[in-house]
Structures are given as C-alpha cells and as structure tokens.
C-alpha cells in the first residue's frame, strides 16, 4: 500500500471519527432538552437549539436505536403530533382513574366525599369538589362521583360513558390544577409503526435499485 493511500485512509477514518463525536455531542444536547421538556416536538427542539430539522431527526433516530427515548404520536384537535419523551416517562393510562396530588390542591378538605365531572368540550374534562354554574352551562355532560382518599392522593373514577366518549384507554392526558379546579386535556394516542434500522436499510435498497 502506497504512502498516499495510507494517508487517504487515515483522513477518511479521522473524518468519520469527527462526525461520530459531533453526532454524540448533538445527541447528548438533545437528550438533555428532552429530559427538561418531556413531550417536546422535533420542531420545538430545532427552534430552541437553532438546529436544522434534519439534524434533530437524525439525532432522534439514533436516540431511539439506543433506547434513550420514546416517541408517541397523538391526535390533538384534529392534528397528528409527534411527542418525544425520555425512556420510561410514558406510562399506561390508569384505567378510568384520575389521581390528584393533595399538595397541589388549594383546599384538599373540600374533596372528602364527592366530585363533579364536567365534559367541557371534546377534549377537556373539568373536575371540581363543588358544583360550578359556569361549567354546568357549557358542559356537554355532567357526572357526580365519589372521591377515594389515600394518604397523599385522591382518586376519582371516570364514569364509563365519559371514558368511552373520550376514548380513555387509548389516550394520554395533561393535568392542570388552579386552586380547586382541575382541567384534564386528553389526546388520543395513534400507534404508528416506525421501521427499525434493518428495515430502513432494506427500504433504501429497494428505492435505489
């Protein structure tokens, strides 16, 4: 092997090693951002870090292959949204139950016996320990349910007709608490198959032949 050929191979290996270092550094930065903002979108990551969408997508693919993150597609207000979470962050929606942390409520004592659940629109449930005239006027439906008290939490079971209406078993939710008013926004999870690395390679081969 000639000296020039050896130098050429050395430059190729050095360039590959440099690309790997840059890629790993990008992955680390993006993973930190995902941990800070569970459920963040690819577009949002790119905007915050001033990266191109392609650079973020490449990093997301590598992080998925290394099992560092989970990607979930949800249907929210008619739009399909790709949400990215740290590995293990996403848990299965507890069967028709809302769990409230007492420390987040303004007056936990008000929640001792009953709660009122209001179907405010097609994606939002409102829950209070007292009747709300404002919510009652706009609600599609209303339910009066028992509250189960634990040491640090309150459990509120969603009645079957509301659970079915909101496709509860195939949904994720965002919980907001203001005083003693609870707003639950539901997003329908959409299972989407993403080809594994070997499958992508096979597809690329097919498209280039």
Coordinates of N, CA and C in Angstrom, one line a residue:
X1 N 0.9 -1.2 0.0 CA 0.0 0.0 0.0 C 0.9 1.2 0.0
X2 N 0.6 2.2 -0.9 CA 1.4 3.4 -1.0 C 1.2 4.3 0.2
X3 N 2.1 5.2 0.4 CA 2.0 6.2 1.4 C 0.8 7.1 1.3
X4 N 0.6 7.5 0.0 CA -0.6 8.4 -0.3 C -1.9 7.7 0.0
X5 N -2.0 6.4 -0.3 CA -3.2 5.6 0.0 C -3.4 5.5 1.5
X6 N -2.3 5.3 2.2 CA -2.4 5.2 3.7 C -2.9 6.5 4.3
X7 N -2.3 7.6 3.8 CA -2.7 8.9 4.3 C -4.2 9.2 4.0
X8 N -4.7 8.8 2.8 CA -6.1 9.0 2.4 C -7.0 8.2 3.3
X9 N -6.6 6.9 3.6 CA -7.5 6.2 4.5 C -7.5 6.8 5.9
X10 N -6.3 7.3 6.3 CA -6.2 7.9 7.6 C -7.2 9.2 7.7
X11 N -7.2 9.9 6.6 CA -8.1 11.1 6.6 C -9.6 10.7 6.7
X12 N -9.9 9.6 6.0 CA -11.3 9.1 6.0 C -11.7 8.7 7.4
X13 N -10.8 7.9 8.1 CA -11.1 7.5 9.4 C -11.2 8.7 10.4
X14 N -10.3 9.6 10.2 CA -10.4 10.8 11.1 C -11.7 11.6 10.9
X15 N -12.1 11.7 9.6 CA -13.3 12.4 9.3 C -14.5 11.7 9.9
X16 N -14.5 10.3 9.8 CA -15.6 9.5 10.4 C -15.6 9.7 11.9
X17 N -14.5 9.7 12.5 CA -14.4 9.8 14.0 C -14.9 11.2 14.4
X18 N -14.6 12.2 13.6 CA -15.0 13.6 13.9 C -16.6 13.7 13.8
X19 N -17.1 13.0 12.7 CA -18.6 13.0 12.6 C -19.3 12.3 13.7
X20 N -18.6 11.2 14.2 CA -19.2 10.5 15.3 C -19.2 11.3 16.6
X21 N -18.1 12.0 16.8 CA -18.0 12.9 18.0 C -19.1 14.0 18.0
X22 N -19.2 14.6 16.8 CA -20.3 15.7 16.6 C -21.7 15.1 16.9
X23 N -21.9 13.9 16.3 CA -23.2 13.2 16.4 C -23.5 12.9 17.9
X24 N -22.5 12.4 18.6 CA -22.7 12.0 20.0 C -23.0 13.3 20.9
X25 N -22.3 14.4 20.5 CA -22.4 15.6 21.3 C -23.9 16.2 21.0
X26 N -24.3 16.1 19.7 CA -25.6 16.6 19.4 C -26.7 15.7 20.2
X27 N -26.5 14.4 20.2 CA -27.4 13.5 20.9 C -27.5 13.9 22.3
X28 N -26.4 14.1 23.0 CA -26.4 14.5 24.4 C -27.1 15.8 24.7
X29 N -26.9 16.8 23.8 CA -27.6 18.1 24.0 C -29.1 17.9 23.8
X30 N -29.5 17.2 22.8 CA -30.9 17.0 22.5 C -31.6 16.1 23.6
X31 N -30.9 15.1 24.1 CA -31.4 14.3 25.2 C -31.7 15.1 26.4
X32 N -30.7 16.0 26.7 CA -30.9 16.9 27.9 C -32.2 17.7 27.7
X33 N -32.4 18.2 26.5 CA -33.5 19.1 26.2 C -34.8 18.3 26.4
X34 N -34.8 17.0 25.9 CA -36.0 16.2 26.1 C -36.3 15.9 27.5
X35 N -35.3 15.7 28.3 CA -35.5 15.4 29.8 C -36.0 16.7 30.4
X36 N -35.6 17.8 30.0 CA -36.1 19.1 30.6 C -37.6 19.4 30.1
X37 N -37.9 18.8 28.9 CA -39.3 19.2 28.4 C -39.9 17.9 27.8
X38 N -40.3 17.0 28.7 CA -41.0 15.7 28.2 C -42.2 16.0 27.3
X39 N -42.3 15.4 26.2 CA -43.4 15.6 25.3 C -43.1 16.7 24.2
X40 N -41.8 17.2 24.2 CA -41.4 18.2 23.3 C -41.5 17.7 21.8
X41 N -41.7 18.5 20.9 CA -41.7 18.1 19.5 C -40.4 18.4 18.8
X42 N -40.2 17.7 17.7 CA -38.9 17.9 16.9 C -38.8 19.3 16.5
X43 N -39.9 20.0 16.0 CA -39.8 21.4 15.6 C -39.4 22.3 16.8
X44 N -39.9 22.0 18.0 CA -39.6 22.8 19.1 C -38.1 22.7 19.5
X45 N -37.6 21.4 19.5 CA -36.2 21.2 19.8 C -35.3 22.0 18.8
X46 N -35.6 21.9 17.5 CA -34.9 22.6 16.5 C -34.9 24.1 16.7
X47 N -36.0 24.6 17.1 CA -36.2 26.1 17.3 C -35.4 26.5 18.5
X48 N -35.4 25.8 19.6 CA -34.7 26.1 20.9 C -33.2 26.1 20.7
X49 N -32.7 25.0 20.0 CA -31.3 24.8 19.9 C -30.7 25.4 18.6
X50 N -31.6 26.0 17.8 CA -31.1 26.6 16.5 C -30.4 25.5 15.6
X51 N -31.0 24.3 15.6 CA -30.6 23.2 14.8 C -31.5 23.1 13.6
X52 N -31.0 22.4 12.5 CA -31.9 22.1 11.4 C -32.8 21.0 11.8
X53 N -34.0 20.9 11.1 CA -34.9 19.7 11.4 C -34.2 18.4 11.1
X54 N -33.4 18.4 10.0 CA -32.7 17.2 9.6 C -31.7 16.7 10.7
X55 N -31.0 17.7 11.3 CA -30.1 17.3 12.3 C -30.8 16.8 13.6
X56 N -31.9 17.3 13.9 CA -32.7 16.8 15.0 C -33.3 15.5 14.7
X57 N -33.8 15.3 13.5 CA -34.4 14.0 13.2 C -33.3 12.9 13.2
X58 N -32.1 13.2 12.7 CA -31.1 12.2 12.8 C -30.7 11.8 14.2
X59 N -30.6 12.8 15.1 CA -30.4 12.5 16.5 C -31.5 11.7 17.1
X60 N -32.7 12.1 16.8 CA -33.9 11.3 17.4 C -33.8 9.9 17.0
X61 N -33.5 9.6 15.7 CA -33.4 8.2 15.3 C -32.3 7.5 16.0
X62 N -31.1 8.1 16.2 CA -30.0 7.4 17.0 C -30.4 7.2 18.4
X63 N -31.1 8.2 19.0 CA -31.5 8.0 20.4 C -32.6 6.9 20.6
X64 N -33.4 6.8 19.6 CA -34.4 5.7 19.6 C -33.7 4.3 19.5
X65 N -32.7 4.2 18.6 CA -32.0 3.0 18.4 C -31.2 2.6 19.7
X66 N -30.8 3.6 20.4 CA -30.1 3.3 21.7 C -31.0 3.2 22.9
X67 N -32.3 3.3 22.6 CA -33.4 3.1 23.6 C -33.2 4.2 24.7
X68 N -32.9 5.4 24.3 CA -32.8 6.5 25.3 C -34.1 7.3 25.4
X69 N -35.0 7.2 24.3 CA -36.2 8.0 24.3 C -37.4 7.1 23.8
X70 N -38.6 7.6 24.0 CA -39.8 7.1 23.4 C -40.5 8.2 22.6
X71 N -41.0 7.7 21.5 CA -41.7 8.7 20.6 C -43.2 8.2 20.6
X72 N -44.1 9.2 20.7 CA -45.5 8.9 20.8 C -46.2 9.9 19.8
X73 N -47.1 9.3 19.0 CA -48.0 10.2 18.2 C -49.3 10.3 18.8
X74 N -49.8 11.5 18.9 CA -51.1 11.8 19.5 C -52.0 12.6 18.5
X75 N -53.3 12.4 18.6 CA -54.2 13.2 17.9 C -54.8 14.3 18.8
X76 N -54.5 15.5 18.5 CA -54.9 16.6 19.4 C -55.6 17.7 18.5
X77 N -56.9 18.0 18.7 CA -57.6 19.0 18.0 C -57.5 18.7 16.5
X78 N -57.6 17.5 16.1 CA -57.5 17.1 14.7 C -56.2 17.1 14.0
X79 N -55.1 17.3 14.8 CA -53.8 17.3 14.2 C -53.0 16.2 14.8
X80 N -52.1 15.5 14.0 CA -51.3 14.5 14.5 C -50.0 15.1 14.9
X81 N -49.6 14.9 16.2 CA -48.5 15.5 16.8 C -47.5 14.4 17.3
X82 N -46.2 14.6 17.0 CA -45.2 13.7 17.4 C -44.5 14.2 18.7
X83 N -44.7 13.5 19.8 CA -44.1 13.9 21.1 C -43.0 13.0 21.4
X84 N -41.9 13.6 22.0 CA -40.7 12.9 22.4 C -40.5 12.9 23.9
X85 N -40.3 11.7 24.4 CA -40.2 11.6 25.9 C -38.9 10.9 26.3
X86 N -38.3 11.1 27.5 CA -37.2 10.3 28.0 C -37.8 8.9 28.1
X87 N -36.9 7.9 28.0 CA -37.3 6.5 28.1 C -37.9 6.2 29.5
X88 N -39.0 5.5 29.5 CA -39.7 5.2 30.7 C -40.6 6.2 31.2
X89 N -40.7 7.4 30.6 CA -41.5 8.5 31.1 C -43.0 8.2 30.9
X90 N -43.3 7.6 29.7 CA -44.7 7.3 29.3 C -45.2 6.1 30.1
X91 N -46.3 6.2 30.8 CA -46.9 5.1 31.4 C -48.3 4.9 30.9
X92 N -48.8 3.7 31.0 CA -50.1 3.3 30.5 C -51.2 4.1 31.4
X93 N -52.1 4.7 30.6 CA -53.2 5.5 31.3 C -53.9 4.5 32.3
X94 N -53.9 5.0 33.6 CA -54.6 4.2 34.6 C -56.1 4.0 34.3
X95 N -56.6 2.8 34.4 CA -58.0 2.6 33.9 C -59.0 3.5 34.5
X96 N -59.5 4.4 33.7 CA -60.6 5.3 34.1 C -60.4 6.0 35.4
X97 N -59.2 6.3 35.8 CA -59.0 6.9 37.1 C -58.1 8.2 37.0
X98 N -58.5 9.2 37.7 CA -57.7 10.5 37.8 C -57.1 10.5 39.2
X99 N -55.8 10.7 39.2 CA -55.1 10.7 40.5 C -54.7 12.2 40.8
X100 N -55.1 12.7 41.9 CA -54.8 14.1 42.2 C -53.9 14.2 43.5
X101 N -52.8 14.9 43.3 CA -51.8 15.1 44.5 C -52.4 16.1 45.4
X102 N -52.6 15.8 46.7 CA -53.3 16.7 47.6 C -52.5 18.0 47.8
X103 N -51.2 17.9 47.6 CA -50.3 19.1 47.8 C -50.6 20.2 46.8
X104 N -51.1 19.7 45.6 CA -51.3 20.7 44.5 C -52.7 21.3 44.6
X105 N -53.6 20.8 45.5 CA -54.9 21.4 45.6 C -54.9 22.5 46.7
X106 N -55.7 23.5 46.4 CA -55.8 24.6 47.4 C -56.5 24.2 48.7
X107 N -57.5 23.4 48.6 CA -58.3 23.0 49.8 C -58.6 21.5 49.7
X108 N -57.7 20.6 50.0 CA -57.9 19.2 49.9 C -59.1 18.7 50.7
X109 N -59.4 19.4 51.8 CA -60.5 19.0 52.7 C -61.9 19.1 51.9
X110 N -62.0 19.9 50.9 CA -63.2 20.1 50.2 C -63.5 18.8 49.3
X111 N -62.5 18.0 49.1 CA -62.6 16.8 48.2 C -62.9 15.6 49.0
X112 N -63.5 15.6 50.2 CA -63.6 14.5 51.0 C -64.6 13.4 50.5
X113 N -65.7 13.9 49.9 CA -66.8 12.9 49.6 C -67.1 12.8 48.1
X114 N -67.5 13.9 47.5 CA -68.0 13.9 46.1 C -67.1 14.8 45.2
X115 N -67.2 14.5 43.9 CA -66.6 15.4 42.9 C -67.5 15.5 41.8
X116 N -67.5 16.6 41.1 CA -68.3 16.8 39.9 C -67.4 16.9 38.6
X117 N -67.8 16.1 37.7 CA -67.0 16.0 36.4 C -67.8 16.6 35.3
X118 N -67.2 17.5 34.6 CA -67.9 18.2 33.5 C -67.2 17.9 32.2
X119 N -68.0 17.5 31.2 CA -67.4 17.3 29.8 C -67.5 18.7 29.2
X120 N -66.4 19.5 29.2 CA -66.5 20.9 28.7 C -66.4 21.0 27.2
X121 N -65.7 20.1 26.6 CA -65.7 20.0 25.1 C -65.2 18.6 24.7
X122 N -64.8 18.4 23.5 CA -64.5 17.1 23.0 C -63.1 16.6 23.5
X123 N -62.3 17.5 24.1 CA -61.0 17.0 24.6 C -60.7 17.4 26.0
X124 N -61.7 18.1 26.7 CA -61.4 18.6 28.0 C -62.5 18.2 29.0
X125 N -62.0 17.7 30.2 CA -62.8 17.5 31.3 C -62.5 18.4 32.4
X126 N -63.5 19.0 33.1 CA -63.3 19.8 34.3 C -63.8 19.0 35.5
X127 N -63.0 19.1 36.6 CA -63.4 18.4 37.8 C -63.3 19.3 39.0
X128 N -64.3 19.4 39.8 CA -64.4 20.2 41.0 C -65.0 19.5 42.2
X129 N -64.7 20.0 43.4 CA -65.4 19.4 44.6 C -66.7 20.0 44.9
X130 N -67.1 21.0 44.0 CA -68.4 21.7 44.2 C -69.0 21.9 42.8
X131 N -70.3 22.2 42.8 CA -71.0 22.5 41.6 C -70.5 23.8 41.0
X132 N -70.3 23.9 39.7 CA -69.9 25.1 39.0 C -71.0 25.5 38.0
X133 N -71.6 26.6 38.3 CA -72.7 27.1 37.4 C -72.1 27.4 36.0
X134 N -70.9 28.0 36.0 CA -70.3 28.3 34.7 C -70.0 27.1 33.8
X135 N -69.5 26.1 34.5 CA -69.2 24.8 33.7 C -70.5 24.1 33.4
X136 N -71.4 24.2 34.3 CA -72.7 23.4 34.0 C -73.4 24.0 32.8
X137 N -73.3 25.3 32.6 CA -74.0 25.9 31.4 C -73.4 25.5 30.1
X138 N -72.1 25.3 30.1 CA -71.4 24.9 28.8 C -71.1 23.5 28.6
X139 N -71.3 22.7 29.7 CA -70.9 21.2 29.6 C -71.8 20.4 28.7
X140 N -71.1 19.5 28.0 CA -71.8 18.5 27.2 C -72.5 17.5 28.0
X141 N -71.9 17.2 29.2 CA -72.5 16.2 30.2 C -71.9 16.5 31.5
X142 N -72.5 16.0 32.6 CA -72.0 16.2 33.9 C -72.2 14.9 34.7
X143 N -71.3 14.5 35.6 CA -71.4 13.4 36.4 C -71.0 13.7 37.9
X144 N -71.7 13.1 38.8 CA -71.4 13.3 40.2 C -70.8 12.0 40.7
X145 N -69.6 12.0 41.2 CA -68.9 10.7 41.6 C -68.3 10.8 43.0
X146 N -68.0 9.6 43.5 CA -67.3 9.5 44.8 C -65.8 9.8 44.7
X147 N -65.3 10.3 45.8 CA -63.8 10.6 45.8 C -63.2 9.5 46.8
X148 N -62.2 8.8 46.3 CA -61.5 7.9 47.2 C -60.2 8.6 47.7
X149 N -60.1 8.6 49.0 CA -58.9 9.3 49.6 C -57.9 8.4 50.0
X150 N -56.6 8.6 49.6 CA -55.4 7.9 50.0 C -54.6 8.9 50.9
X151 N -53.5 8.4 51.3 CA -52.6 9.3 52.2 C -52.2 10.6 51.6
X152 N -51.7 10.5 50.3 CA -51.2 11.7 49.7 C -52.0 12.1 48.4
X153 N -52.9 11.2 48.0 CA -53.6 11.4 46.8 C -55.1 11.3 46.9
X154 N -55.8 11.8 45.9 CA -57.3 11.5 45.8 C -57.5 10.8 44.5
X155 N -58.3 9.8 44.5 CA -58.6 9.0 43.3 C -60.1 9.3 42.9
X156 N -60.2 9.7 41.6 CA -61.6 10.0 41.0 C -61.8 9.1 39.8
X157 N -62.8 8.2 39.9 CA -63.0 7.3 38.8 C -64.0 7.9 37.8
X158 N -63.5 7.9 36.5 CA -64.3 8.4 35.4 C -65.4 7.5 35.0
X159 N -66.7 7.9 35.0 CA -67.8 7.0 34.7 C -67.6 6.5 33.2
X160 N -68.2 5.3 33.0 CA -68.0 4.6 31.7 C -68.4 5.4 30.5
X161 N -69.5 6.1 30.6 CA -70.0 6.9 29.4 C -69.0 8.0 29.0
X162 N -68.3 8.6 30.0 CA -67.3 9.6 29.7 C -66.0 9.0 29.2
X163 N -65.7 7.9 29.8 CA -64.5 7.2 29.4 C -64.6 6.7 28.0
X164 N -65.7 6.2 27.6 CA -65.9 5.8 26.2 C -65.9 7.0 25.3
X165 N -66.6 8.1 25.6 CA -66.6 9.3 24.8 C -65.2 9.8 24.5
X166 N -64.4 9.9 25.5 CA -63.1 10.4 25.4 C -62.0 9.4 25.0
X167 N -62.4 8.2 24.6 CA -61.5 7.1 24.2 C -60.4 7.0 25.2
X168 N -60.8 6.9 26.5 CA -59.8 6.9 27.6 C -58.7 5.9 27.5
X169 N -59.0 4.7 27.1 CA -58.0 3.7 27.1 C -56.9 3.9 26.1
X170 N -57.2 4.7 25.1 CA -56.2 5.0 24.1 C -55.8 6.5 24.1
X171 N -55.7 7.1 25.3 CA -55.5 8.5 25.4 C -54.4 8.8 26.4
X172 N -53.7 9.9 26.2 CA -52.8 10.4 27.2 C -53.5 11.8 27.7
X173 N -53.0 12.3 28.8 CA -53.7 13.5 29.3 C -52.7 14.4 29.9
X174 N -53.1 15.7 29.9 CA -52.3 16.8 30.5 C -53.2 17.3 31.7
X175 N -52.7 17.4 32.9 CA -53.5 17.8 34.0 C -53.1 19.2 34.5
X176 N -54.0 20.1 34.7 CA -53.7 21.4 35.2 C -54.7 21.7 36.4
X177 N -54.1 22.2 37.5 CA -54.8 22.5 38.7 C -54.7 23.9 39.0
X178 N -55.8 24.6 39.1 CA -55.9 26.0 39.5 C -56.8 26.1 40.7
X179 N -56.2 26.3 41.9 CA -57.0 26.3 43.1 C -57.5 25.0 43.4
X180 N -58.9 24.8 43.3 CA -59.5 23.5 43.4 C -60.3 23.2 42.1
X181 N -59.9 23.8 41.0 CA -60.4 23.5 39.7 C -59.4 22.6 38.9
X182 N -59.8 21.5 38.4 CA -58.9 20.6 37.7 C -59.4 20.5 36.2
X183 N -58.4 20.8 35.3 CA -58.7 20.7 33.9 C -57.9 19.5 33.4
X184 N -58.5 18.6 32.7 CA -57.9 17.4 32.1 C -58.0 17.5 30.6
X185 N -56.9 17.6 29.9 CA -57.0 17.7 28.4 C -56.5 16.3 27.9
X186 N -57.3 15.7 27.1 CA -57.0 14.3 26.6 C -56.6 14.4 25.1
X187 N -55.6 13.5 24.8 CA -55.1 13.4 23.5 C -55.1 11.9 23.1
X188 N -55.6 11.6 22.0 CA -55.7 10.2 21.5 C -54.4 9.8 21.0
X189 N -53.9 8.7 21.5 CA -52.6 8.1 21.1 C -52.8 7.3 19.8
X190 N -52.0 7.6 18.8 CA -52.1 6.9 17.5 C -50.9 6.0 17.3
X191 N -51.1 4.6 17.3 CA -50.0 3.7 17.1 C -49.5 3.8 15.6
X192 N -48.2 4.2 15.5 CA -47.6 4.3 14.2 C -46.3 3.5 14.1
X193 N -46.2 2.6 13.1 CA -45.0 1.8 13.0 C -43.9 2.5 12.4
X194 N -42.8 2.6 13.1 CA -41.6 3.2 12.5 C -40.6 2.1 12.2
X195 N -40.1 2.0 10.9 CA -39.3 0.9 10.5 C -38.0 0.9 11.4
X196 N -37.6 -0.3 11.8 CA -36.3 -0.5 12.5 C -35.2 -0.2 11.6
X197 N -34.0 -0.2 12.1 CA -32.8 0.1 11.3 C -32.6 -0.8 10.1
X198 N -32.8 -2.1 10.3 CA -32.6 -3.1 9.2 C -33.7 -2.9 8.2
X199 N -34.9 -2.6 8.6 CA -36.0 -2.4 7.7 C -35.8 -1.1 6.8
X200 N -35.2 -0.1 7.5 CA -35.0 1.2 6.7 C -33.9 0.9 5.7
X201 N -32.9 0.1 6.1 CA -31.8 -0.2 5.1 C -32.4 -0.9 3.9
X202 N -33.3 -1.9 4.2 CA -33.9 -2.6 3.1 C -34.7 -1.7 2.2
X203 N -35.5 -0.8 2.8 CA -36.3 0.1 2.0 C -35.4 1.0 1.1
X204 N -34.3 1.5 1.7 CA -33.4 2.3 0.9 C -32.8 1.6 -0.3
X205 N -32.5 0.3 0.0 CA -32.0 -0.6 -1.1 C -33.0 -0.7 -2.2
X206 N -34.3 -0.9 -1.9 CA -35.3 -1.1 -2.8 C -35.6 0.2 -3.7
X207 N -35.5 1.3 -3.0 CA -35.7 2.6 -3.7 C -34.6 3.0 -4.6
X208 N -33.4 2.5 -4.4 CA -32.3 2.9 -5.2 C -31.9 1.9 -6.3
X209 N -32.7 0.8 -6.4 CA -32.5 -0.2 -7.4 C -33.4 0.0 -8.5

